[in-house]
Every structure is written in C-alpha cells, then in structure tokens.
GROMACS .gro file of C-alpha atoms in nm:
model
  147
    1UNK     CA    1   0.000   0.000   0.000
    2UNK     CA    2   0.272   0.237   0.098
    3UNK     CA    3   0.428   0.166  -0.264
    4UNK     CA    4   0.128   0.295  -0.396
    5UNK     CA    5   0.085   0.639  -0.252
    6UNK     CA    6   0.374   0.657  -0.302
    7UNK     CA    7   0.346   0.621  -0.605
    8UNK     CA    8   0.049   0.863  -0.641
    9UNK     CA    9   0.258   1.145  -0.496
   10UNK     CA   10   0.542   1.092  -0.763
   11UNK     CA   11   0.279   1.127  -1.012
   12UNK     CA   12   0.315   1.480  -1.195
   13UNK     CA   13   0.018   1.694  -1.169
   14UNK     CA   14  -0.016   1.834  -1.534
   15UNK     CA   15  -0.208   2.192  -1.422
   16UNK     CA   16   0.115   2.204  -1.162
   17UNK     CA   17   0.419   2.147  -1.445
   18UNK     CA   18   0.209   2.402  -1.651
   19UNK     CA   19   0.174   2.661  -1.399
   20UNK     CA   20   0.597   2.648  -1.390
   21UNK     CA   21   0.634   2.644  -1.714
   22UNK     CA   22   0.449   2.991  -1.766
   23UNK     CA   23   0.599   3.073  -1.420
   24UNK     CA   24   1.006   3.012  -1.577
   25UNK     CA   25   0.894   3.127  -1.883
   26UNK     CA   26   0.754   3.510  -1.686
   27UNK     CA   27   1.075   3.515  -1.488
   28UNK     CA   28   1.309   3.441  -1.794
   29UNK     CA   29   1.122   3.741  -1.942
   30UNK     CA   30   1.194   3.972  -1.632
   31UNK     CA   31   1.592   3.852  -1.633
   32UNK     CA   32   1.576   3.959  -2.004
   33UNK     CA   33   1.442   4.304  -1.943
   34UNK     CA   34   1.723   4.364  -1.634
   35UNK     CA   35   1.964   4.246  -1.823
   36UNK     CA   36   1.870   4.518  -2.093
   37UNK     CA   37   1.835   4.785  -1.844
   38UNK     CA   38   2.170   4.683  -1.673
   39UNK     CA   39   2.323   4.697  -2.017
   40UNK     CA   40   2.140   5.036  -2.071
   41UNK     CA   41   2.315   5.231  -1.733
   42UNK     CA   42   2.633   5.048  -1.848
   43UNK     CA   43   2.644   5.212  -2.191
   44UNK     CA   44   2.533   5.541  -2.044
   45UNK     CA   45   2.797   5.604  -1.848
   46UNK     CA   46   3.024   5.524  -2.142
   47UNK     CA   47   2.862   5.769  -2.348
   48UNK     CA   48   2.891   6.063  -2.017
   49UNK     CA   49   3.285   5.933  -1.985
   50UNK     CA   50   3.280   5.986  -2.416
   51UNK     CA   51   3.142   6.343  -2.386
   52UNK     CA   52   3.373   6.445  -2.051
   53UNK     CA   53   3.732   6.344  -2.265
   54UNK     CA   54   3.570   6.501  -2.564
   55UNK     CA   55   3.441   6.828  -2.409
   56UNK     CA   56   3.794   6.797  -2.228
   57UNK     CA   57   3.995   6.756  -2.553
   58UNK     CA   58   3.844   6.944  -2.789
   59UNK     CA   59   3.975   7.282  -2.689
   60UNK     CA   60   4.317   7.178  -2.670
   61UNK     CA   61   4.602   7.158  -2.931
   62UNK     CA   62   4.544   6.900  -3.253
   63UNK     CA   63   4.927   6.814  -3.201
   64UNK     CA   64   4.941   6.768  -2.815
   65UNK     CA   65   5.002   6.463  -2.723
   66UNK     CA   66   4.803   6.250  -2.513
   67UNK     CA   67   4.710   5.921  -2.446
   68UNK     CA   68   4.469   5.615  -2.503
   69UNK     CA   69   4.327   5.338  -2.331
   70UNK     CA   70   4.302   5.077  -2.643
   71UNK     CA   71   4.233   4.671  -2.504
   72UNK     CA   72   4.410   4.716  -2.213
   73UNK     CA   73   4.709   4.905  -2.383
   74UNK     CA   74   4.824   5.246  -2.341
   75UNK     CA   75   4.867   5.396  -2.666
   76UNK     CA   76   5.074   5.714  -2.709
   77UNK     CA   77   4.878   5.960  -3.004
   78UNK     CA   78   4.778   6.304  -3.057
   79UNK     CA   79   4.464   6.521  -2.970
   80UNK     CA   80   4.369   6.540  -3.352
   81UNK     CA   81   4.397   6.128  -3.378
   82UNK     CA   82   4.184   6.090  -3.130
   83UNK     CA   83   3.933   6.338  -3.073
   84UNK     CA   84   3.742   6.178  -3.448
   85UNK     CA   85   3.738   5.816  -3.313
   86UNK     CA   86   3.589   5.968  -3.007
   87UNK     CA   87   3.323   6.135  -3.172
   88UNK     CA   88   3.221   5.864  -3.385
   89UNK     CA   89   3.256   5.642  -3.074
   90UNK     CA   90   3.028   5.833  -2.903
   91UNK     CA   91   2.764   5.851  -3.183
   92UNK     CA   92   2.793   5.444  -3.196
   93UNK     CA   93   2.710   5.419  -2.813
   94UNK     CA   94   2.424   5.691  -2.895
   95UNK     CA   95   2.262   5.464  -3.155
   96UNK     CA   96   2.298   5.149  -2.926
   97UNK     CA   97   2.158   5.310  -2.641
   98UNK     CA   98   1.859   5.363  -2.867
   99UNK     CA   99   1.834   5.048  -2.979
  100UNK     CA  100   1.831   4.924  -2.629
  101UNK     CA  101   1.577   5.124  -2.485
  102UNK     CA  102   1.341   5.001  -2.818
  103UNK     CA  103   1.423   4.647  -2.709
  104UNK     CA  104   1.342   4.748  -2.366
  105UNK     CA  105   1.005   4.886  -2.433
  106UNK     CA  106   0.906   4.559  -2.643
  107UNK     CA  107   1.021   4.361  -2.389
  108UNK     CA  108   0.797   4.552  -2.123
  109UNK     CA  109   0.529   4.517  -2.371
  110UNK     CA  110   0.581   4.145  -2.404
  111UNK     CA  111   0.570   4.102  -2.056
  112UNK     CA  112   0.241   4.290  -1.978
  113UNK     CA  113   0.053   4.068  -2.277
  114UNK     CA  114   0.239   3.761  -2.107
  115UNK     CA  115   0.115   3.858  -1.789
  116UNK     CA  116  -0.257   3.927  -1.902
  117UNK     CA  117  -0.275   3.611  -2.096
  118UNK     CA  118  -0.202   3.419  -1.823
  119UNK     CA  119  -0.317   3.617  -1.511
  120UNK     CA  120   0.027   3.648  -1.329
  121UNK     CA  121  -0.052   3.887  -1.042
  122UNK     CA  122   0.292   4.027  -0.919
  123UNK     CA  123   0.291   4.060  -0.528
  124UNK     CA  124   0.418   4.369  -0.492
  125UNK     CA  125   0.309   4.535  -0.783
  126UNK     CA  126  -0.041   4.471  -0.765
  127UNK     CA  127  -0.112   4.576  -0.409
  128UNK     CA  128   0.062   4.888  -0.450
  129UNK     CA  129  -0.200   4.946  -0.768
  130UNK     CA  130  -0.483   4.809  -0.577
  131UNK     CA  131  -0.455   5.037  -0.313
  132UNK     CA  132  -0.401   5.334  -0.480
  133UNK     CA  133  -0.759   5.228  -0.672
  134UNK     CA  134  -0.934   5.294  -0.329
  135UNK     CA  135  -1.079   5.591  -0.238
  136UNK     CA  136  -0.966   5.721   0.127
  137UNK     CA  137  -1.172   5.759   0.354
  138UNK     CA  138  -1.105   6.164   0.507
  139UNK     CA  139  -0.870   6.189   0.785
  140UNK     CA  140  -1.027   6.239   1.132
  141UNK     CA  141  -0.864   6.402   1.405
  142UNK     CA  142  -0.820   6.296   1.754
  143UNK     CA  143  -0.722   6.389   2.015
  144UNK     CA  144  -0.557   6.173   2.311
  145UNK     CA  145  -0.475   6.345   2.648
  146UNK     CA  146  -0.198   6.162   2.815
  147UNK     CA  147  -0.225   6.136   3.177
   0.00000   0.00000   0.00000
C-alpha cells in the first residue's frame, strides 16, 4: 500500500508542471528586461565618460600629445587622432543606447501581454495598484490626552 501512494505522490500533476512552465517562462522574461536595463546604465555612463574626454579635448592643441586606453594598452597619439574616433565612438554608443531602450520597451510590452494572458498577479506590484484604486476615507482628528 505504501508503494502505492507513493506512487500517487510521484505522479506529476499536469495543471502544476504548466503553472511552472508559464511561471520560468515570466521570470526568464523579467531577467531579459534587467539584463537590458543593466546593459542600458552600463552604456550610459560610457557615453557621459565619451562626452567628458571630448568636451575635455576638444579645446586643446590637434598636435598635443596624449594618451589612449586601447584593449588594455596604453597607446601614445595626438589630440587630432583621437578626438574623431571619439566622436564617432560616441555617436555608436548613442545609436545602441537607442536600440536598447526600443528592445526594452518591447520587452515591457511582451511582458504585460504575457502577464494578461495568463493572469500572473505580481505581489508587490499589484497591491501597490490596488490600493491606490481605493478611495480614502477623510482623515479624522483625535485627540488623546496623556495622563
């Protein structure tokens, strides 16, 4: 007997494996999207460090020398050299940070219509916009004399 409910409790429950299927699948979706927005604030600050060397450089001397940061290697070049790959460096991060926050906003989009189709309630989330749905009641004063 002990073989069987055993048995029984081995057994996978189909509505169960389902339910963590969409479950992965909603939580692989919300990795996806942080991953994007950690890329995102990465990229960013390359872009701010881009514009601070640029801003920095581009008042100077075209023949001063300075130097570069290239794989690990410090290159020795000049202000004219560099100040170009800069600026098209820049422009490149510009365009991917675009990009990214396009793929971000589809992916938030994707995750609402996942969400809907399959009723995921987030715990946090959905409180907060629950409660903000109710209406207040108005504050009442009182007053409480210590003695």
């Amino acid at each position: 007997m002990s073989t069987v409910a055993n048995n029984k409790k081995k057994a996978p429950n189909k509505g169960n494996a389902a339910n963590e299927e969409i479950l992965n699948t909603f939580q692989a979706l919300r990795n996806e999207q942080r991953q994007l927005a950690n890329k995102i604030s990465e990229l960013e600050l390359d872009l701010n460090e881009h514009k601070i060397v640029i801003d920095t450089l581009k008042d100077l001397d075209g023949d001063r020398k300075c130097f570069r940061m290239v794989g690990g290697v410090l290159c020795e070049k000049t202000v004219k050299e560099v100040l170009p790959v800069l600026s098209t460096n820049k422009q490149q991060l510009t365009n991917l940070i675009e990009s990214l926050n396009k793929q971000l906003t589809k992916k938030g989009v994707e995750i609402n219509e996942f969400k809907e189709k399959h009723s995921i309630r987030v715990k946090g989330q959905d409180e907060e916009s629950s409660s903000e749905k109710k209406v207040e009641a108005p504050a009442r004063n009182v007053m409480v004399n210590p003695l």
